[in-house]
CSV table of C-alpha atoms and ligand atoms in Angstrom, one decimal:
chain,number,residue,atom,x,y,z
L,1,MET,CA,-8.1,-32.4,-3.9
L,2,ARG,CA,-8.5,-30.1,-0.9
L,3,ASN,CA,-4.9,-30.7,0.0
L,4,LEU,CA,-3.8,-29.7,-3.5
L,5,ILE,CA,-5.7,-26.5,-3.2
L,6,ILE,CA,-4.1,-25.7,0.1
L,7,ALA,CA,-0.7,-26.5,-1.4
L,8,LEU,CA,-1.3,-24.2,-4.4
L,9,LEU,CA,-2.5,-21.4,-2.1
L,10,LEU,CA,0.6,-21.8,-0.1
L,11,LEU,CA,2.7,-21.7,-3.2
L,12,ALA,CA,0.9,-18.6,-4.3
L,13,MET,CA,1.3,-16.9,-0.9
L,14,PHE,CA,4.9,-18.0,-0.3
L,15,PRO,CA,6.7,-18.2,-3.6
L,16,ILE,CA,9.8,-20.3,-3.2
L,17,GLY,CA,13.0,-18.4,-3.0
L,18,VAL,CA,15.4,-19.1,-5.7
L,19,ASN,CA,19.0,-19.6,-4.7
L,20,ALA,CA,22.0,-20.3,-6.9
L,21,GLU,CA,21.5,-24.1,-6.7
L,22,ASP,CA,17.7,-24.0,-7.5
L,23,ALA,CA,18.3,-21.8,-10.5
L,24,ALA,CA,20.2,-24.5,-12.3
L,25,PHE,CA,18.1,-25.8,-15.1
L,26,VAL,CA,16.7,-29.2,-14.4
L,27,ALA,CA,15.7,-31.4,-17.2
L,28,SER,CA,12.3,-33.1,-17.0
L,29,PRO,CA,11.4,-35.4,-15.4
L,30,GLU,CA,12.8,-33.6,-12.4
L,31,ARG,CA,15.7,-34.9,-10.3
L,32,LYS,CA,14.8,-37.6,-7.8
L,33,ARG,CA,13.3,-36.3,-4.7
L,34,VAL,CA,14.9,-37.3,-1.4
L,35,VAL,CA,13.3,-38.0,1.9
L,36,VAL,CA,15.1,-38.6,5.2
L,37,ILE,CA,13.3,-40.6,7.8
L,38,ASP,CA,14.7,-40.2,11.3
L,39,PRO,CA,13.8,-42.9,13.8
L,40,GLY,CA,14.1,-40.9,17.1
L,41,HIS,CA,16.6,-41.9,19.8
L,42,GLY,CA,18.6,-45.2,19.6
L,43,GLY,CA,21.9,-46.3,21.1
L,44,PRO,CA,22.4,-44.9,24.6
L,45,ARG,CA,19.0,-43.2,24.5
L,46,PRO,CA,16.0,-45.6,24.3
L,47,GLY,CA,13.4,-42.7,24.5
L,48,LYS,CA,10.3,-43.5,26.5
L,49,VAL,CA,10.2,-47.1,27.9
L,50,MET,CA,6.6,-48.1,28.7
L,51,ARG,CA,6.2,-51.7,29.9
L,52,ASP,CA,7.6,-53.8,27.0
L,53,VAL,CA,7.6,-50.9,24.5
L,54,VAL,CA,10.9,-49.1,23.9
L,55,GLU,CA,10.3,-46.0,21.8
L,56,ALA,CA,13.6,-46.2,19.9
L,57,ASP,CA,12.8,-49.8,18.7
L,58,TYR,CA,9.2,-49.0,18.0
L,59,VAL,CA,9.9,-46.0,15.8
L,60,LEU,CA,12.7,-47.8,14.1
L,61,ASP,CA,10.2,-50.5,13.0
L,62,VAL,CA,7.7,-47.9,11.8
L,63,SER,CA,10.5,-46.0,9.9
L,64,LYS,CA,11.7,-49.1,8.1
L,65,GLU,CA,8.1,-49.8,7.1
L,66,VAL,CA,7.7,-46.2,5.8
L,67,GLN,CA,10.8,-46.7,3.7
L,68,ARG,CA,9.6,-50.1,2.4
L,69,GLN,CA,6.1,-48.7,1.5
L,70,LEU,CA,7.6,-45.6,-0.2
L,71,GLY,CA,9.6,-48.0,-2.4
L,72,GLU,CA,6.3,-49.4,-3.6
L,73,LYS,CA,4.3,-46.2,-3.8
L,74,MET,CA,6.9,-43.8,-5.3
L,75,SER,CA,9.7,-45.5,-7.1
L,76,ASP,CA,11.2,-42.2,-8.1
L,77,LEU,CA,11.9,-41.2,-4.6
L,78,GLU,CA,15.1,-41.7,-2.7
L,79,VAL,CA,14.4,-42.6,1.0
L,80,TYR,CA,17.2,-42.7,3.6
L,81,LEU,CA,17.0,-43.6,7.3
L,82,THR,CA,19.2,-41.7,9.8
L,83,ARG,CA,19.8,-45.0,11.5
L,84,SER,CA,18.8,-48.6,10.7
L,85,SER,CA,19.9,-50.2,13.9
L,86,ASP,CA,19.9,-49.4,17.6
L,87,SER,CA,22.6,-46.8,17.3
L,88,ALA,CA,23.3,-43.1,17.6
L,89,TYR,CA,25.7,-40.6,16.0
L,90,HIS,CA,27.1,-39.2,19.2
L,91,GLU,CA,27.0,-39.9,22.9
L,92,ASN,CA,26.0,-36.3,23.5
L,93,GLN,CA,22.3,-35.9,22.7
L,94,ALA,CA,22.5,-32.4,21.2
L,95,ALA,CA,25.4,-33.4,19.0
L,96,ASP,CA,23.5,-36.6,18.0
L,97,ASN,CA,20.5,-34.6,16.9
L,98,ARG,CA,22.6,-32.1,15.0
L,99,LYS,CA,24.4,-34.9,13.2
L,100,ARG,CA,21.1,-36.4,12.1
L,101,ALA,CA,20.1,-33.1,10.5
L,102,GLU,CA,23.5,-32.8,8.9
L,103,PHE,CA,23.1,-36.3,7.4
L,104,ALA,CA,19.9,-35.1,5.8
L,105,ASN,CA,21.5,-31.9,4.5
L,106,LYS,CA,24.3,-34.0,2.9
L,107,LYS,CA,21.7,-36.2,1.2
L,108,GLY,CA,20.1,-33.1,-0.2
L,109,ALA,CA,16.8,-34.1,1.5
L,110,ASP,CA,13.6,-32.3,0.3
L,111,LEU,CA,11.8,-33.4,3.4
L,112,TYR,CA,12.9,-34.6,6.9
L,113,VAL,CA,10.5,-36.7,9.0
L,114,SER,CA,11.6,-37.5,12.5
L,115,ILE,CA,9.4,-40.2,14.1
L,116,HIS,CA,8.7,-40.5,17.8
L,117,ALA,CA,6.2,-41.8,20.3
L,118,ASN,CA,5.1,-39.4,23.1
L,119,ALA,CA,5.0,-39.4,26.9
L,120,HIS,CA,3.5,-37.2,29.5
L,121,LYS,CA,3.3,-37.0,33.3
L,122,LYS,CA,-0.5,-36.8,33.0
L,123,THR,CA,-1.7,-40.1,31.7
L,124,THR,CA,-4.9,-38.5,30.4
L,125,VAL,CA,-3.0,-36.6,27.7
L,126,THR,CA,-3.8,-38.5,24.4
L,127,GLY,CA,-3.4,-38.1,20.7
L,128,CYS,CA,-1.0,-37.5,17.8
L,129,GLU,CA,0.8,-34.3,17.2
L,130,VAL,CA,3.3,-33.0,14.7
L,131,TRP,CA,5.9,-30.4,15.5
L,132,VAL,CA,7.4,-27.9,13.1
L,133,LEU,CA,10.2,-25.4,13.7
L,134,THR,CA,9.3,-21.9,14.7
L,135,LEU,CA,11.6,-18.9,15.1
L,136,ASN,CA,8.8,-16.7,16.1
L,137,ASP,CA,9.7,-15.0,19.4
L,138,LYS,CA,6.3,-15.4,21.0
L,139,LEU,CA,5.9,-19.1,20.0
L,140,MET,CA,9.4,-20.0,21.0
L,141,SER,CA,8.9,-18.5,24.5
L,142,GLN,CA,5.5,-19.9,25.0
L,143,ASN,CA,6.8,-23.4,24.5
L,144,GLN,CA,9.7,-23.2,26.9
L,145,ASP,CA,7.7,-24.8,29.6
L,146,LYS,CA,6.7,-27.6,27.3
L,147,ALA,CA,10.4,-28.0,26.4
L,148,ALA,CA,11.4,-28.1,30.1
L,149,SER,CA,9.0,-31.0,30.6
L,150,TYR,CA,10.8,-33.1,28.1
L,151,ALA,CA,12.8,-35.9,29.7
L,152,ASP,CA,15.9,-35.2,27.6
L,153,ASP,CA,17.3,-31.8,26.9
L,154,GLY,CA,19.4,-31.8,23.7
L,155,ASP,CA,16.2,-32.4,21.8
L,156,PHE,CA,15.8,-28.6,21.8
L,157,ILE,CA,18.0,-25.6,21.9
L,158,ASN,CA,17.6,-23.3,24.9
L,159,LEU,CA,16.5,-19.8,24.0
L,160,GLU,CA,19.3,-18.4,26.0
L,161,ASP,CA,21.8,-20.3,23.9
L,162,ILE,CA,20.6,-18.7,20.7
L,163,ASP,CA,22.5,-15.6,19.6
L,164,ARG,CA,19.9,-13.8,17.6
L,165,THR,CA,22.5,-11.5,16.1
L,166,SER,CA,24.6,-14.3,14.7
L,167,GLN,CA,24.9,-15.1,11.1
L,168,GLY,CA,23.8,-18.7,11.8
L,169,PHE,CA,20.5,-17.5,13.3
L,170,MET,CA,19.9,-15.0,10.4
L,171,MET,CA,20.4,-17.8,7.9
L,172,ALA,CA,18.1,-20.0,9.9
L,173,VAL,CA,15.4,-17.3,9.8
L,174,ALA,CA,15.9,-16.8,6.1
L,175,ARG,CA,15.5,-20.6,5.5
L,176,GLN,CA,12.5,-20.7,7.8
L,177,LEU,CA,10.7,-18.1,5.7
L,178,ASP,CA,10.9,-20.5,2.8
L,179,ASN,CA,10.3,-23.8,4.6
L,180,GLU,CA,7.7,-23.1,7.2
L,181,PRO,CA,4.6,-23.2,4.9
L,182,PHE,CA,5.8,-26.5,3.5
L,183,SER,CA,6.6,-28.0,6.9
L,184,ARG,CA,3.2,-27.0,8.1
L,185,TYR,CA,1.4,-28.4,5.1
L,186,PHE,CA,3.1,-31.7,5.4
L,187,ALA,CA,2.5,-31.7,9.2
L,188,GLU,CA,-1.3,-31.2,8.5
L,189,LEU,CA,-1.3,-34.2,6.2
L,190,CYS,CA,0.4,-36.4,8.8
L,191,CYS,CA,-2.0,-35.4,11.5
L,192,GLU,CA,-5.0,-36.1,9.3
L,193,ASN,CA,-3.7,-39.5,8.2
L,194,ILE,CA,-2.6,-40.7,11.6
L,195,SER,CA,-5.9,-39.6,13.3
L,196,LYS,CA,-7.8,-41.8,10.8
L,197,TYR,CA,-6.6,-44.7,12.9
L,198,GLY,CA,-8.4,-43.7,16.1
L,199,LEU,CA,-5.8,-41.5,17.7
L,200,ALA,CA,-7.0,-38.0,18.6
L,201,ASN,CA,-5.6,-35.3,16.4
L,202,LEU,CA,-3.9,-32.7,18.6
L,203,GLY,CA,-2.7,-30.9,15.5
L,204,VAL,CA,0.3,-29.1,14.3
L,205,LYS,CA,2.5,-27.5,17.0
L,206,ALA,CA,5.4,-25.1,16.8
L,207,GLY,CA,8.2,-24.5,19.3
L,208,PRO,CA,10.4,-25.3,21.2
L,209,VAL,CA,13.4,-24.9,18.9
L,210,PHE,CA,14.1,-28.5,18.1
L,211,THR,CA,17.7,-29.2,17.3
L,212,VAL,CA,17.0,-31.6,14.4
L,213,LEU,CA,14.7,-29.1,12.8
L,214,TYR,CA,16.9,-26.1,13.4
L,215,TYR,CA,19.9,-27.6,11.7
L,216,PHE,CA,18.1,-29.2,8.8
L,217,GLU,CA,18.0,-26.8,5.9
L,218,GLY,CA,14.6,-27.8,4.3
L,219,PRO,CA,11.1,-28.5,5.4
L,220,GLY,CA,10.9,-30.9,8.3
L,221,VAL,CA,8.7,-32.2,11.1
L,222,ILE,CA,8.7,-34.3,14.2
L,223,VAL,CA,5.9,-36.8,14.3
L,224,GLU,CA,4.7,-37.8,17.7
L,225,LEU,CA,2.5,-40.8,17.0
L,226,GLY,CA,0.6,-41.0,20.3
L,227,TYR,CA,1.2,-41.1,24.1
L,228,LEU,CA,2.7,-44.3,25.4
L,229,THR,CA,1.7,-43.0,28.8
L,230,ASN,CA,-2.0,-43.0,27.9
L,231,THR,CA,-4.0,-46.3,28.0
L,232,ASN,CA,-5.9,-45.7,24.8
L,233,ASP,CA,-2.9,-44.7,22.8
L,234,TYR,CA,-0.8,-47.5,24.3
L,235,ASP,CA,-3.4,-50.1,23.5
L,236,TYR,CA,-3.7,-48.9,19.9
L,237,LEU,CA,0.0,-48.5,19.3
L,238,THR,CA,0.7,-52.0,20.6
L,239,SER,CA,-2.2,-53.6,18.7
L,240,LYS,CA,-1.5,-55.9,15.8
L,241,GLY,CA,-0.9,-54.0,12.6
L,242,ALA,CA,-0.6,-50.6,14.3
L,243,LYS,CA,3.1,-50.1,13.2
L,244,LYS,CA,2.1,-50.8,9.7
L,245,GLU,CA,-0.9,-48.5,9.8
L,246,MET,CA,1.3,-45.7,11.3
L,247,ALA,CA,3.8,-46.2,8.5
L,248,THR,CA,0.9,-46.1,5.9
L,249,ALA,CA,-0.3,-42.8,7.4
L,250,ILE,CA,3.1,-41.3,7.1
L,251,SER,CA,4.1,-42.7,3.7
L,252,ASP,CA,0.7,-41.6,2.2
L,253,ALA,CA,1.3,-38.1,3.6
L,254,ILE,CA,4.7,-38.1,1.9
L,255,VAL,CA,3.3,-39.2,-1.4
L,256,CYS,CA,0.5,-36.6,-1.2
L,257,TYR,CA,2.9,-33.9,-0.3
L,258,PHE,CA,5.2,-34.4,-3.3
L,259,LYS,CA,2.2,-34.8,-5.7
L,260,ALA,CA,0.8,-31.5,-4.4
L,261,LEU,CA,4.2,-29.9,-5.0
L,262,ASP,CA,4.3,-31.3,-8.5
L,263,GLY,CA,0.9,-29.8,-9.1
L,264,ILE,CA,-0.6,-33.1,-9.8
L,265,ALA,CA,-4.2,-33.4,-8.7
L,266,ASP,CA,-4.6,-36.4,-6.5
L,267,GLU,CA,-8.3,-37.0,-6.5
L,268,GLU,CA,-9.8,-39.1,-3.7
L,269,PRO,CA,-9.9,-42.7,-5.1
L,270,ALA,CA,-13.5,-43.0,-3.9
L,271,VAL,CA,-14.6,-39.9,-5.8
L,272,GLU,CA,-12.8,-41.1,-8.9
L,273,ALA,CA,-14.5,-44.5,-8.7
L,274,ALA,CA,-17.8,-42.9,-8.2
L,275,GLU,CA,-17.4,-40.6,-11.2
L,276,GLU,CA,-16.2,-43.5,-13.3
L,277,SER,CA,-19.1,-45.6,-12.4
L,278,ALA,CA,-21.4,-42.7,-13.1
L,279,GLY,CA,-19.9,-42.6,-16.6
L,280,VAL,CA,-18.1,-39.3,-16.1
L,281,ALA,CA,-14.8,-39.1,-17.9
L,282,VAL,CA,-12.1,-38.6,-15.3
L,283,SER,CA,-8.7,-37.1,-16.2
L,284,HIS,CA,-6.0,-35.9,-14.0
L,285,SER,CA,-5.1,-32.5,-15.3
L,286,VAL,CA,-3.0,-29.6,-14.2
L,287,THR,CA,-4.0,-26.1,-15.1
L,288,VAL,CA,-1.2,-24.7,-17.3
L,289,ASN,CA,-1.7,-21.3,-18.7
L,290,ALA,CA,-0.2,-20.8,-22.1
L,291,VAL,CA,1.9,-17.7,-22.0
L,292,GLU,CA,1.6,-15.3,-24.9
L,293,ALA,CA,4.7,-15.6,-27.0
L,294,ASP,CA,6.4,-12.2,-26.7
L,295,ALA,CA,8.7,-12.6,-29.6
L,296,VAL,CA,7.2,-12.8,-33.1
L,297,ALA,CA,9.4,-15.8,-33.8
L,298,ASP,CA,8.3,-17.8,-30.8
L,299,ALA,CA,6.2,-20.8,-31.3
L,300,GLU,CA,2.4,-20.6,-30.8
L,301,PRO,CA,1.5,-22.1,-27.4
L,302,LEU,CA,-0.5,-25.3,-27.8
L,303,THR,CA,-3.9,-25.9,-26.3
L,304,GLU,CA,-4.7,-29.2,-27.9
L,305,GLY,CA,-2.6,-32.1,-29.0
L,306,TYR,CA,1.0,-33.2,-28.2
L,307,THR,CA,4.3,-31.5,-27.7
L,308,ILE,CA,7.7,-32.4,-26.5
L,309,GLN,CA,8.8,-30.9,-23.2
L,310,LEU,CA,12.5,-30.1,-23.4
L,311,ILE,CA,13.1,-28.8,-19.9
L,312,SER,CA,11.4,-27.3,-16.9
L,313,SER,CA,13.0,-24.8,-14.6
L,314,THR,CA,12.5,-23.0,-11.3
L,315,VAL,CA,13.2,-19.7,-13.1
L,316,GLU,CA,12.2,-18.2,-16.4
L,317,VAL,CA,14.4,-19.0,-19.4
L,318,PRO,CA,14.3,-16.8,-22.5
L,319,THR,CA,13.0,-18.9,-25.4
L,320,ASP,CA,15.9,-17.7,-27.5
L,321,ASP,CA,18.3,-18.9,-24.8
L,322,TYR,CA,21.5,-20.5,-26.1
L,323,GLN,CA,20.5,-24.0,-25.0
L,324,PHE,CA,17.6,-23.8,-27.4
L,325,LYS,CA,19.8,-22.9,-30.3
L,326,GLY,CA,18.7,-25.9,-32.4
L,327,TYR,CA,15.1,-25.0,-31.9
L,328,LYS,CA,15.2,-21.3,-32.6
L,329,GLY,CA,11.7,-19.7,-32.9
L,330,ARG,CA,10.1,-23.0,-32.1
L,331,VAL,CA,10.1,-23.1,-28.3
L,332,ALA,CA,7.0,-22.2,-26.4
L,333,GLN,CA,6.9,-21.4,-22.7
L,334,TYR,CA,4.2,-22.7,-20.5
L,335,MET,CA,3.4,-21.9,-16.8
L,336,GLY,CA,2.8,-25.0,-14.7
L,337,THR,CA,2.6,-25.3,-11.0
L,338,GLY,CA,5.1,-26.7,-8.5
L,339,ARG,CA,8.7,-25.8,-8.1
L,340,TYR,CA,9.7,-26.3,-11.7
L,341,LYS,CA,6.9,-24.2,-13.0
L,342,TYR,CA,8.5,-22.8,-16.2
L,343,LYS,CA,8.1,-25.5,-18.9
L,344,TYR,CA,9.7,-25.2,-22.3
L,345,CYS,CA,8.2,-27.3,-25.1
L,346,TYR,CA,8.8,-27.8,-28.8
L,347,GLY,CA,6.6,-29.0,-31.6
L,348,SER,CA,2.9,-29.7,-32.2
L,349,TYR,CA,1.6,-33.1,-33.0
L,350,ALA,CA,-1.8,-34.7,-33.5
L,351,SER,CA,-0.8,-38.0,-31.9
L,352,ALA,CA,1.6,-39.3,-29.3
L,353,GLU,CA,3.1,-41.6,-31.9
L,354,GLU,CA,4.0,-38.6,-34.2
L,355,ALA,CA,5.6,-36.8,-31.2
L,356,LYS,CA,7.6,-39.8,-30.3
L,357,GLU,CA,9.2,-39.9,-33.8
L,358,ASP,CA,10.8,-36.5,-33.0
L,359,LEU,CA,11.5,-37.3,-29.3
L,360,ALA,CA,14.6,-39.4,-30.1
L,361,GLU,CA,16.2,-36.4,-31.9
L,362,ALA,CA,15.2,-34.0,-29.0
L,363,ARG,CA,16.8,-36.4,-26.5
L,364,LYS,CA,20.2,-36.0,-28.2
L,365,THR,CA,20.3,-32.5,-26.7
L,366,PHE,CA,17.8,-32.7,-23.9
L,367,LYS,CA,18.2,-36.2,-22.5
L,368,ASP,CA,15.2,-36.2,-20.3
L,369,ALA,CA,12.8,-34.7,-22.8
L,370,TYR,CA,9.4,-36.3,-22.9
L,371,VAL,CA,6.0,-36.1,-24.7
L,372,VAL,CA,3.2,-34.2,-23.0
L,373,ARG,CA,-0.4,-34.0,-24.0
L,374,PHE,CA,-2.6,-30.8,-24.0
L,375,LYS,CA,-6.3,-31.0,-23.7
L,376,ASP,CA,-8.5,-27.9,-23.3
L,377,GLY,CA,-5.4,-25.9,-22.6
L,378,ASN,CA,-4.3,-28.2,-19.8
L,379,ILE,CA,-1.4,-30.6,-19.6
L,380,VAL,CA,-3.1,-34.0,-19.1
L,381,THR,CA,-0.9,-36.1,-16.9
L,382,LYS,CA,-2.9,-39.3,-17.0
M,1,ZN,ZN1,11.0,-39.4,21.4
């Protein structure tokens, strides 16, 4: 629940920019979300090799397990891996990283998760950390030293190589304004989940300018599971079940992230169980404010009962819009949360069964229309 509140605060603080593509009306349920998981390194670049552990192989196993688990946890999510074998896109590391980001752009990824294991000259350095992109001057410069200590350049872009007057950089800055709160929110979830397994939580970090994050156009992170160079981290990461646990931590964070974006309260199972055993009725509900109908002919927004949601949209749609022509004066607008927060519904029914009788007709025009229930002014999702 706390995570949801954070997400909603973020959404309130940083409204999502609407571009031409987003503005397209999307029928509900919304289009499938897409995640790209990037197992770091591969092919000519094994990453850190520590005794019998090869980073590229290790993170590939974890990534495949994340994909498998997401198939079980979120069947309406499309999950792609940037590589599924010991391979790379390009012999040049910078080009390889860029191509991974471009792969994710082509897939229309909503989230990009690059998975790595860490290494440090100082063997006392321990814990998990998650990196997000920054284009903040101070942060970028502060982390140049850190960048220089990486074994491989090509993972990041040298500040001297960035032309800050270029259109490419301007566009990256514009994207970053939209994406950063989301990347950070997801990064926090990853850190929290991974540290549940006994790895210290070093938190969310920003800078240097990572190539994969710079060229990917949506929210993205680089997860560093732990330090292979540290005995504690190494022992944990090579222990039985660790790969699966790391995958669970990441896949749970992904599920939580999308649920928060959808505005669906994801109560702690333990809390829910406790409430149920105490005889408290539990319902997962989303606060949806009924908007006063501005035109006399508009339908009265519902606070109780069932209605048919025709579409949801990232932008406001007039209720007398051409697409609602068959439902003139009978469409009500509701404000939900999440990206597709404008919801347009038709009809008022006492039971789900009654609503379903009209649903077939509605689906002739709005093929993804579905029945929603209102209780105390909220859409009840479960
Ligand atoms: Zn790595």
